[in-house]
PDB file of C-alpha atoms in Angstrom:
ATOM      1  CA  MET Q  27     -10.863  -8.501  17.022  1.00 36.00           C
ATOM      2  CA  LYS Q  28      -7.638 -10.112  18.263  1.00 41.00           C
ATOM      3  CA  THR Q  29      -5.377  -8.739  16.043  1.00 47.00           C
ATOM      4  CA  ILE Q  30      -5.950  -5.428  17.497  1.00 48.00           C
ATOM      5  CA  ASN Q  31      -3.682  -4.771  20.610  1.00 50.00           C
ATOM      6  CA  LYS Q  32      -4.386  -2.711  23.705  1.00 48.00           C
ATOM      7  CA  ASP Q  33      -3.434   0.332  21.646  1.00 50.00           C
ATOM      8  CA  GLY Q  34      -5.818  -0.285  18.707  1.00 48.00           C
ATOM      9  CA  ILE Q  35      -2.931  -0.968  15.958  1.00 50.00           C
ATOM     10  CA  TYR Q  36      -2.900  -4.198  13.883  1.00 57.00           C
ATOM     11  CA  SER Q  37      -0.267  -6.086  15.227  1.00 57.00           C
ATOM     12  CA  TRP Q  38       0.977  -6.891  12.203  1.00 53.00           C
ATOM     13  CA  ILE Q  39       1.594  -2.841  11.339  1.00 57.00           C
ATOM     14  CA  LEU Q  40       4.050  -3.309  14.375  1.00 56.00           C
ATOM     15  CA  TYR Q  41       5.939  -6.217  13.055  1.00 55.00           C
ATOM     16  CA  GLY Q  42       9.139  -4.373  12.739  1.00 55.00           C
ATOM     17  CA  GLY Q  43       9.091  -2.667  16.293  1.00 53.00           C
ATOM     18  CA  ALA Q  44       6.990   0.186  17.528  1.00 51.00           C
ATOM     19  CA  ILE Q  45       8.974   2.959  15.978  1.00 47.00           C
ATOM     20  CA  LEU Q  46       6.402   3.935  12.940  1.00 48.00           C
ATOM     21  CA  GLU Q  47       8.288   5.141   9.683  1.00 47.00           C
ATOM     22  CA  GLY Q  48       9.320   8.691  10.255  1.00 44.00           C
ATOM     23  CA  TYR Q  49       8.197   8.808  14.138  1.00 47.00           C
ATOM     24  CA  SER Q  50      10.846  10.713  16.401  1.00 45.00           C
ATOM     25  CA  GLY Q  51      13.539  11.124  13.779  1.00 49.00           C
ATOM     26  CA  ASN Q  52      14.081   7.641  13.041  1.00 49.00           C
ATOM     27  CA  THR Q  53      15.356   7.322   9.741  1.00 52.00           C
ATOM     28  CA  SER Q  54      15.872   3.394   9.673  1.00 51.00           C
ATOM     29  CA  ASN Q  55      14.353   0.234  10.408  1.00 49.00           C
ATOM     30  CA  SER Q  56      16.256  -3.070   9.481  1.00 50.00           C
ATOM     31  CA  LYS Q  57      13.172  -5.252   9.971  1.00 63.00           C
ATOM     32  CA  GLY Q  58      11.291  -3.353   7.308  1.00 68.00           C
ATOM     33  CA  PHE Q  59      11.074  -1.429   4.280  1.00 71.00           C
ATOM     34  CA  ASN Q  60      13.998   1.233   3.624  1.00 72.00           C
ATOM     35  CA  PHE Q  61      12.899   4.792   4.513  1.00 68.00           C
ATOM     36  CA  ARG Q  62      14.241   8.243   5.213  1.00 67.00           C
ATOM     37  CA  GLY Q  63      12.764  11.727   5.670  1.00 66.00           C
ATOM     38  CA  GLY Q  64      13.172  14.466   2.557  1.00 66.00           C
ATOM     39  CA  ASP Q  65      13.179  14.658  -0.980  1.00 66.00           C
ATOM     40  CA  ALA Q  66      15.644  12.133  -2.198  1.00 71.00           C
ATOM     41  CA  ARG Q  67      14.090   8.953  -3.931  1.00 75.00           C
ATOM     42  CA  ASN Q  68      14.513   5.579  -1.548  1.00 77.00           C
ATOM     43  CA  THR Q  69      11.999   3.121  -3.339  1.00 82.00           C
ATOM     44  CA  GLU Q  70      12.662   2.655  -6.576  1.00 84.00           C
ATOM     45  CA  GLY Q  71       9.426   0.703  -8.389  1.00 86.00           C
ATOM     46  CA  ILE Q  72       7.052  -1.632  -6.429  1.00 88.00           C
ATOM     47  CA  TRP Q  73       8.761  -3.553  -3.370  1.00 88.00           C
ATOM     48  CA  PHE Q  74       6.958  -6.359  -1.457  1.00 87.00           C
ATOM     49  CA  TRP Q  75       7.202  -7.589   1.946  1.00 84.00           C
ATOM     50  CA  ASN Q  76       8.922 -11.180   1.586  1.00 83.00           C
ATOM     51  CA  LYS Q  77       6.083 -12.947   3.732  1.00 84.00           C
ATOM     52  CA  PRO Q  78       2.025 -12.304   3.978  1.00 85.00           C
ATOM     53  CA  PHE Q  79       0.812 -11.882   7.597  1.00 84.00           C
ATOM     54  CA  ILE Q  80      -2.232 -13.866   8.149  1.00 86.00           C
ATOM     55  CA  ILE Q  81      -5.130 -12.218  10.151  1.00 85.00           C
ATOM     56  CA  PRO Q  82      -8.289 -13.217  11.479  1.00 86.00           C
ATOM     57  CA  ASP Q  83     -10.975 -12.523   8.373  1.00 85.00           C
ATOM     58  CA  PRO Q  84     -13.652 -10.927   9.995  1.00 83.00           C
ATOM     59  CA  THR Q  85     -16.418 -11.825   7.048  1.00 85.00           C
ATOM     60  CA  THR Q  86     -16.070 -15.703   8.070  1.00 86.00           C
ATOM     61  CA  ALA Q  87     -16.380 -17.531  11.100  1.00 90.00           C
ATOM     62  CA  GLY Q  88     -13.120 -19.253  11.568  1.00 88.00           C
ATOM     63  CA  GLY Q  89     -11.612 -17.612   8.295  1.00 88.00           C
ATOM     64  CA  LYS Q  90      -8.132 -16.424   7.637  1.00 88.00           C
ATOM     65  CA  MET Q  91      -6.624 -13.375   5.209  1.00 85.00           C
ATOM     66  CA  ALA Q  92      -3.923 -12.658   4.011  1.00 84.00           C
ATOM     67  CA  VAL Q  93      -2.207  -9.163   4.363  1.00 85.00           C
ATOM     68  CA  LEU Q  94       0.518  -7.881   1.976  1.00 84.00           C
ATOM     69  CA  ILE Q  95       2.569  -5.381   2.243  1.00 87.00           C
ATOM     70  CA  MET Q  96       3.230  -3.192  -0.693  1.00 88.00           C
ATOM     71  CA  ASP Q  97       6.134  -0.119  -0.866  1.00 87.00           C
ATOM     72  CA  THR Q  98       6.073   1.796  -4.294  1.00 87.00           C
ATOM     73  CA  GLN Q  99       8.107   4.809  -4.865  1.00 84.00           C
ATOM     74  CA  GLY Q 100       6.711   8.396  -4.432  1.00 75.00           C
ATOM     75  CA  MET Q 101       4.597   9.649  -7.107  1.00 71.00           C
ATOM     76  CA  TRP Q 102       4.990  12.486  -9.396  1.00 66.00           C
ATOM     77  CA  ASP Q 103       8.357  13.595  -8.636  1.00 69.00           C
ATOM     78  CA  GLY Q 104      10.606  15.303 -10.452  1.00 72.00           C
ATOM     79  CA  GLN Q 105      12.413  12.472 -11.803  1.00 80.00           C
ATOM     80  CA  THR Q 106       9.977   9.812 -13.127  1.00 80.00           C
ATOM     81  CA  GLY Q 107       8.231  10.526 -16.090  1.00 80.00           C
ATOM     82  CA  GLN Q 108       4.300  10.407 -16.146  1.00 76.00           C
ATOM     83  CA  GLY Q 109       4.041   7.315 -17.864  1.00 79.00           C
ATOM     84  CA  LEU Q 110       6.140   5.159 -15.327  1.00 84.00           C
ATOM     85  CA  THR Q 111       4.709   7.277 -12.477  1.00 79.00           C
ATOM     86  CA  ALA Q 112       0.825   6.327 -13.946  1.00 77.00           C
ATOM     87  CA  SER Q 113       2.065   2.608 -14.775  1.00 81.00           C
ATOM     88  CA  ILE Q 114       3.073   2.576 -10.921  1.00 84.00           C
ATOM     89  CA  PHE Q 115       0.124   4.425  -9.477  1.00 80.00           C
ATOM     90  CA  GLY Q 116      -2.303   1.759 -11.482  1.00 79.00           C
ATOM     91  CA  LEU Q 117      -0.732  -1.582 -10.940  1.00 84.00           C
ATOM     92  CA  SER Q 118      -0.666  -0.631  -7.071  1.00 85.00           C
ATOM     93  CA  THR Q 119      -4.324   0.408  -7.344  1.00 80.00           C
ATOM     94  CA  LEU Q 120      -4.996  -2.590  -8.769  1.00 78.00           C
ATOM     95  CA  LEU Q 121      -3.523  -4.872  -6.622  1.00 82.00           C
ATOM     96  CA  SER Q 122      -4.367  -3.571  -3.332  1.00 81.00           C
ATOM     97  CA  SER Q 123      -7.707  -3.411  -1.337  1.00 78.00           C
ATOM     98  CA  TYR Q 124      -6.715  -0.630   0.939  1.00 79.00           C
ATOM     99  CA  GLN Q 125      -4.269   2.129  -0.114  1.00 79.00           C
ATOM    100  CA  ILE Q 126      -2.345   4.507   2.394  1.00 78.00           C
ATOM    101  CA  TYR Q 127      -0.643   7.219   0.499  1.00 74.00           C
ATOM    102  CA  ASN Q 128       1.689   9.281   2.135  1.00 73.00           C
ATOM    103  CA  VAL Q 129       1.404  12.970   1.221  1.00 70.00           C
ATOM    104  CA  ASP Q 130       3.969  15.915   2.201  1.00 67.00           C
ATOM    105  CA  ARG Q 131       2.048  18.804   2.807  1.00 72.00           C
ATOM    106  CA  ARG Q 132      -0.898  18.971   0.638  1.00 76.00           C
ATOM    107  CA  LEU Q 133      -3.150  16.113  -1.562  1.00 77.00           C
ATOM    108  CA  GLN Q 134      -3.181  17.823  -5.178  1.00 79.00           C
ATOM    109  CA  GLU Q 135      -6.817  17.173  -7.060  1.00 86.00           C
ATOM    110  CA  ASP Q 136      -4.785  15.553 -10.095  1.00 80.00           C
ATOM    111  CA  PHE Q 137      -3.665  13.007  -7.625  1.00 78.00           C
ATOM    112  CA  LEU Q 138      -7.693  12.452  -6.714  1.00 83.00           C
ATOM    113  CA  GLN Q 139      -8.493  12.488 -10.457  1.00 84.00           C
ATOM    114  CA  HIS Q 140      -5.718   9.542 -10.930  1.00 78.00           C
ATOM    115  CA  LEU Q 141      -7.011   7.734  -7.934  1.00 78.00           C
ATOM    116  CA  ALA Q 142     -10.403   7.691  -9.079  1.00 83.00           C
ATOM    117  CA  LEU Q 143      -9.349   6.711 -12.697  1.00 81.00           C
ATOM    118  CA  PHE Q 144      -7.657   3.581 -11.473  1.00 77.00           C
ATOM    119  CA  THR Q 145      -9.978   2.551  -9.207  1.00 78.00           C
ATOM    120  CA  ASP Q 146     -13.238   2.787 -11.306  1.00 82.00           C
ATOM    121  CA  TYR Q 147     -11.117   0.656 -13.837  1.00 77.00           C
ATOM    122  CA  ARG Q 148     -10.543  -1.931 -10.900  1.00 76.00           C
ATOM    123  CA  ILE Q 149     -14.024  -1.828 -10.020  1.00 81.00           C
ATOM    124  CA  MET Q 150     -14.603  -2.797 -13.742  1.00 81.00           C
ATOM    125  CA  LEU Q 151     -11.911  -5.605 -13.889  1.00 76.00           C
ATOM    126  CA  ILE Q 152     -13.712  -7.108 -10.696  1.00 77.00           C
ATOM    127  CA  SER Q 153     -16.943  -7.262 -11.945  1.00 81.00           C
ATOM    128  CA  GLU Q 154     -15.886  -8.398 -15.445  1.00 78.00           C
ATOM    129  CA  THR Q 155     -13.964 -11.426 -13.341  1.00 76.00           C
ATOM    130  CA  ARG Q 156     -17.105 -12.242 -11.415  1.00 77.00           C
ATOM    131  CA  LYS Q 157     -18.818 -12.171 -15.128  1.00 77.00           C
ATOM    132  CA  TYR Q 158     -16.680 -14.509 -16.667  1.00 72.00           C
ATOM    133  CA  GLY Q 159     -14.896 -16.250 -13.931  1.00 64.00           C
ATOM    134  CA  ARG Q 160     -11.405 -15.817 -12.465  1.00 55.00           C
ATOM    135  CA  PHE Q 161      -8.133 -16.802 -15.009  1.00 54.00           C
ATOM    136  CA  GLU Q 162      -5.654 -18.770 -13.206  1.00 47.00           C
TER     137      GLU Q 162
END
């Protein structure tokens, strides 16, 4: 694909520069989402990158697709209630075709159960949308 550079990385991932989040101790990036190491919360709620990245759509000849980048606050921390955490996690799951989950040490079973629940809900919504048509 044309969107993959010689190292096999999508060009939109490196839009802000070749230093990726948390790499080499870097703790700031003026061209992307703010981030820092440690347990202190950095993002609150859900943030979206202000412009979509337009890339070739591999499913259609000559087609294009928009990639939107979203950042959410950390999940299941000591500061956020279960209801808000579930809402943020659920909404981000419903809005996403793909998710990258950053885990500090170990993926907990309860996270996988939440992921399965929201993924099943998303699949149900998609099937209902196809059945009755989209609401616009």
